[in-house]
Amino acid sequence: MDLKNRVAIVTGGSRGIGRKIVEVFCNLGATVYFTYNKDEQSAGEVEQLFGAQAIKCDQSERPAIERTVEQVYEKENSVDILVNNAGVTADNFFALANLDEWRKVLDINLNGTIYWSKAVCKPMMYSDGGAIINMASVSGLVGIPGQTNYAASKGAVLAFTRSLAAEVAPKKIRVNAVVPGFIDTDMTAKMPRDIKKQSVQKIALKRFGTAEEVAKTTAFLASDDASYIVGQTIIVDGGLTATSVF
Ligand code: NAP
């Protein structure tokens, strides 16, 4: 795989899966810009370690997202890869759910993905195409109690991926989705220990995945090695959704 001479934007690149994507992309030769929201210290570490450039940009701020894409395009003359990775959970049983939390999850996970995708479409067309990779979740495929808000956002991201892919493929923009299962990051670190134990038992490989395993799949989809892959959902879940309940 090679991402030399590619300009990439990775949302939520300061921690977890996004941070690994930034590292892998930089190692493959890409010029990488990444966003974060609050954790300035982690963003600074990523800049120092991998030579990527951090931009503080909240997923729900459409004008800031548009300005960021314009700035990157003006500086680099192209935007070749977008990874819509930033995401949050706010798990709760639906009957108890706070609708403001619900809206926040949809805003960050779904609307943010839409704003970023819209902002890069034209620059990608001017730069002779590109690749957009949307980070979804197994929650967008199967029912998980307590995750109605997250599931709605990620299921919508998958549907959005397919329709956008059909629309922009003739303009040489490939849109695909990655569906991680349970991956070891800050997001899963907050799961209660007994739920974590039960979850591991449901995974065919009997372990959580690593951010690197998701990042390498993302890099493949971003690279020319995936030149004929369009509108697909690649599941990286250690067999969680493919195997039976036993
Ligand atoms: P994480 O460790 O919690 O990291 C989240 C990243 O998103 C951080 O860089 C964070 O930056 C950024 N972010 C959060 N809210 C933001 C906002 N409003 N604006 C801009 N950036 C924001 O999460 P992760 O586990 O790496 O998850 C990455 C993606 O994979 C998410 O879309 C998640 O839904 C998906 N996913 C994860 C798992 C898993 O098991 N971990 C499974 C399936 C899908 P700050 O620290 O600055 O806020």
XYZ file of C-alpha atoms and ligand atoms in Angstrom:
294
model
C 0.000 0.000 0.000
C 1.125 3.488 -0.816
C -0.402 6.894 -0.053
C 2.479 9.017 -1.377
C 1.471 12.467 -2.688
C -1.998 12.097 -1.156
C -3.521 14.755 1.069
C -5.748 13.265 3.759
C -8.111 14.680 6.368
C -8.887 12.381 9.308
C -11.565 13.534 11.751
C -11.029 12.645 15.407
C -7.358 11.842 14.885
C -6.141 12.731 18.364
C -7.028 9.444 20.082
C -8.046 5.827 19.493
C -8.723 4.519 16.013
C -8.286 7.944 14.395
C -4.845 8.394 15.949
C -3.716 5.042 14.512
C -5.146 5.982 11.116
C -3.070 9.181 11.206
C 0.054 7.150 12.082
C -0.510 4.541 9.355
C -1.329 7.177 6.711
C 1.804 9.190 7.599
C 3.937 6.032 7.409
C 2.493 5.342 3.953
C 3.615 8.783 2.766
C 0.426 10.851 2.958
C 0.261 14.484 4.073
C -2.208 14.267 6.938
C -4.432 16.843 8.616
C -6.532 15.651 11.542
C -9.205 17.170 13.744
C -9.934 16.974 17.440
C -12.447 18.664 19.705
C -11.151 18.983 23.269
C -8.014 16.987 23.948
C -5.303 19.451 22.944
C -2.548 17.478 24.650
C -3.239 14.276 22.702
C -3.522 16.274 19.469
C -0.116 17.852 20.154
C 1.419 14.407 20.768
C 0.098 13.117 17.441
C 1.565 16.154 15.635
C 4.963 15.591 17.236
C 5.056 11.830 16.806
C 3.878 11.522 13.212
C 4.329 14.938 11.589
C 0.602 15.378 10.914
C -1.152 18.712 11.436
C -3.857 19.151 14.062
C -6.934 21.319 13.574
C -9.395 21.988 16.389
C -12.787 21.578 14.714
C -16.032 20.414 16.289
C -18.031 17.946 14.190
C -21.236 19.910 14.718
C -19.808 23.246 13.435
C -20.577 23.249 9.714
C -18.992 26.648 8.897
C -15.761 25.626 10.684
C -15.678 22.352 8.728
C -16.120 24.203 5.420
C -13.389 26.718 6.353
C -11.018 23.888 7.296
C -11.470 22.124 3.956
C -10.974 25.420 2.099
C -7.762 26.093 4.025
C -6.343 22.629 3.348
C -7.268 22.894 -0.338
C -5.693 26.360 -0.672
C -2.478 25.135 0.950
C -2.144 21.734 -0.726
C -4.055 22.215 -3.979
C -5.931 18.974 -3.390
C -7.866 16.943 -0.856
C -7.588 13.287 -1.868
C -8.786 11.337 1.176
C -11.373 12.013 3.874
C -11.795 9.646 6.821
C -14.961 10.424 8.755
C -13.799 8.840 11.985
C -14.791 11.169 14.860
C -17.629 9.716 16.894
C -19.143 9.494 20.352
C -21.443 7.260 22.371
C -24.003 8.252 24.998
C -25.495 4.893 25.931
C -28.772 4.692 27.807
C -32.008 2.731 27.697
C -34.367 4.377 25.230
C -37.178 4.893 27.739
C -34.761 6.830 29.972
C -32.938 8.632 27.185
C -32.299 12.332 27.297
C -33.254 13.698 23.881
C -30.516 16.342 23.993
C -27.957 13.506 24.257
C -29.719 11.769 21.381
C -29.391 14.871 19.211
C -25.737 15.270 20.150
C -24.898 11.718 19.053
C -26.695 12.233 15.728
C -25.037 15.634 15.264
C -21.497 14.375 15.805
C -21.694 10.929 14.209
C -24.121 11.513 11.338
C -24.389 15.244 10.597
C -20.638 15.709 11.048
C -20.028 12.968 8.474
C -22.456 14.658 6.091
C -20.894 18.142 6.542
C -17.358 16.870 5.954
C -18.387 14.777 2.947
C -20.208 17.724 1.391
C -17.248 20.026 1.994
C -14.744 17.716 0.228
C -16.873 16.652 -2.742
C -16.091 19.648 -4.965
C -12.355 19.838 -4.160
C -12.097 16.097 -4.869
C -13.779 16.538 -8.225
C -11.326 19.374 -9.075
C -8.403 17.163 -7.977
C -9.454 14.281 -10.203
C -11.249 12.146 -7.632
C -10.594 10.798 -4.175
C -11.643 8.397 -1.455
C -14.051 8.900 1.442
C -14.108 6.318 4.233
C -16.860 6.490 6.848
C -16.385 4.838 10.244
C -19.627 3.099 11.199
C -20.134 0.369 13.815
C -21.635 -3.088 14.288
C -24.394 -1.167 16.112
C -25.486 0.026 12.681
C -25.961 -3.614 11.620
C -27.320 -5.478 14.655
C -29.370 -4.479 17.695
C -27.406 -3.666 20.865
C -29.385 -2.624 23.970
C -28.664 0.881 25.218
C -27.370 2.101 21.864
C -30.480 3.288 20.026
C -29.015 6.756 19.420
C -25.596 5.432 18.329
C -27.230 2.701 16.188
C -29.464 5.229 14.441
C -26.448 7.410 13.657
C -24.251 4.551 12.404
C -27.021 2.802 10.440
C -27.682 6.116 8.711
C -23.964 6.525 7.983
C -24.025 3.150 6.196
C -27.062 4.088 4.106
C -25.522 7.500 3.361
C -22.291 5.765 2.264
C -24.056 3.630 -0.351
C -26.121 6.444 -1.876
C -23.259 8.923 -1.949
C -21.044 6.223 -3.490
C -23.555 5.690 -6.292
C -23.736 9.426 -6.926
C -20.062 10.380 -6.966
C -18.378 7.235 -8.345
C -18.700 8.612 -11.910
C -16.634 11.590 -10.671
C -13.890 9.159 -9.533
C -14.701 9.517 -5.830
C -14.914 6.146 -4.065
C -17.018 6.123 -0.884
C -16.871 3.117 1.455
C -17.500 2.309 5.107
C -15.566 0.455 7.786
C -17.518 -1.278 10.524
C -15.407 -1.953 13.608
C -16.577 -4.393 16.264
C -15.270 -3.996 19.808
C -11.919 -2.201 19.585
C -9.602 -1.356 22.487
C -9.812 2.453 22.805
C -11.020 5.021 25.349
C -14.546 4.463 23.988
C -14.648 0.803 25.097
C -12.525 1.413 28.214
C -15.612 2.917 29.835
C -17.674 -0.284 29.356
C -18.554 -2.046 32.646
C -16.188 -4.995 33.268
C -18.917 -7.690 33.212
C -20.358 -6.401 29.916
C -16.846 -6.399 28.459
C -16.362 -10.031 29.540
C -19.692 -11.071 28.003
C -18.856 -9.216 24.794
C -15.498 -10.998 24.397
C -17.331 -14.353 24.586
C -19.483 -13.332 21.602
C -16.466 -12.559 19.412
C -15.226 -15.548 17.348
C -11.582 -14.531 17.941
C -12.281 -14.139 21.705
C -10.573 -10.775 21.949
C -11.202 -7.097 21.252
C -9.618 -5.714 18.094
C -6.817 -3.171 17.958
C -6.951 0.317 16.482
C -4.191 -0.799 14.105
C -6.391 -3.545 12.643
C -9.033 -0.947 11.795
C -6.470 1.596 10.574
C -4.900 -0.845 8.097
C -8.305 -1.663 6.596
C -8.998 2.067 6.306
C -5.637 2.628 4.598
C -6.410 -0.163 2.126
C -9.748 1.456 1.206
C -8.018 4.837 0.826
C -5.310 3.434 -1.442
C -5.338 2.587 -5.143
C -5.219 -1.089 -4.135
C -8.975 -0.672 -3.527
C -9.548 1.074 -6.872
C -12.600 -1.086 -7.773
C -14.243 -1.079 -4.330
C -17.197 1.299 -4.175
C -20.112 1.681 -1.744
C -19.008 -1.279 0.396
C -19.100 -1.973 4.099
C -15.974 -3.758 5.352
C -16.560 -5.367 8.745
C -13.560 -5.564 11.096
C -15.062 -7.342 14.109
C -13.164 -10.603 14.721
C -16.211 -12.577 13.570
C -18.690 -10.974 15.988
C -21.489 -10.500 13.439
C -20.661 -13.413 11.121
C -20.739 -16.245 13.643
C -23.619 -17.705 15.625
C -24.601 -16.955 19.207
C -22.675 -19.998 20.529
P -12.271 7.583 20.975
O -11.095 6.817 21.427
O -13.275 8.050 21.982
O -11.761 8.851 20.137
C -12.687 9.717 19.564
C -11.999 10.768 18.708
O -13.044 11.600 18.154
C -11.090 11.688 19.509
O -10.016 12.067 18.707
C -12.005 12.894 19.803
O -11.290 14.114 19.987
C -12.813 12.970 18.517
N -14.085 13.666 18.729
C -15.078 13.345 19.596
N -16.061 14.262 19.527
C -15.694 15.162 18.584
C -16.278 16.332 18.058
N -17.447 16.794 18.512
N -15.618 17.008 17.097
C -14.407 16.574 16.643
N -13.786 15.478 17.102
C -14.419 14.784 18.065
O -13.110 6.761 19.897
P -12.684 5.486 19.016
O -12.985 4.278 19.782
O -11.318 5.693 18.466
O -13.766 5.586 17.841
C -13.461 6.139 16.573
C -14.622 5.855 15.632
O -14.809 4.448 15.533
C -15.956 6.446 16.091
O -16.702 6.891 14.987
C -16.638 5.264 16.747
O -18.037 5.398 16.732
C -16.160 4.131 15.848
N -16.210 2.825 16.485
C -15.460 2.534 17.577
C -15.567 1.270 18.155
C -14.748 0.847 19.353
O -14.973 -0.271 19.844
N -13.833 1.633 19.853
C -16.431 0.334 17.614
C -17.186 0.658 16.503
C -17.065 1.910 15.947
P -11.250 14.836 21.462
O -10.555 13.896 22.373
O -10.512 16.109 21.246
O -12.684 15.055 21.854
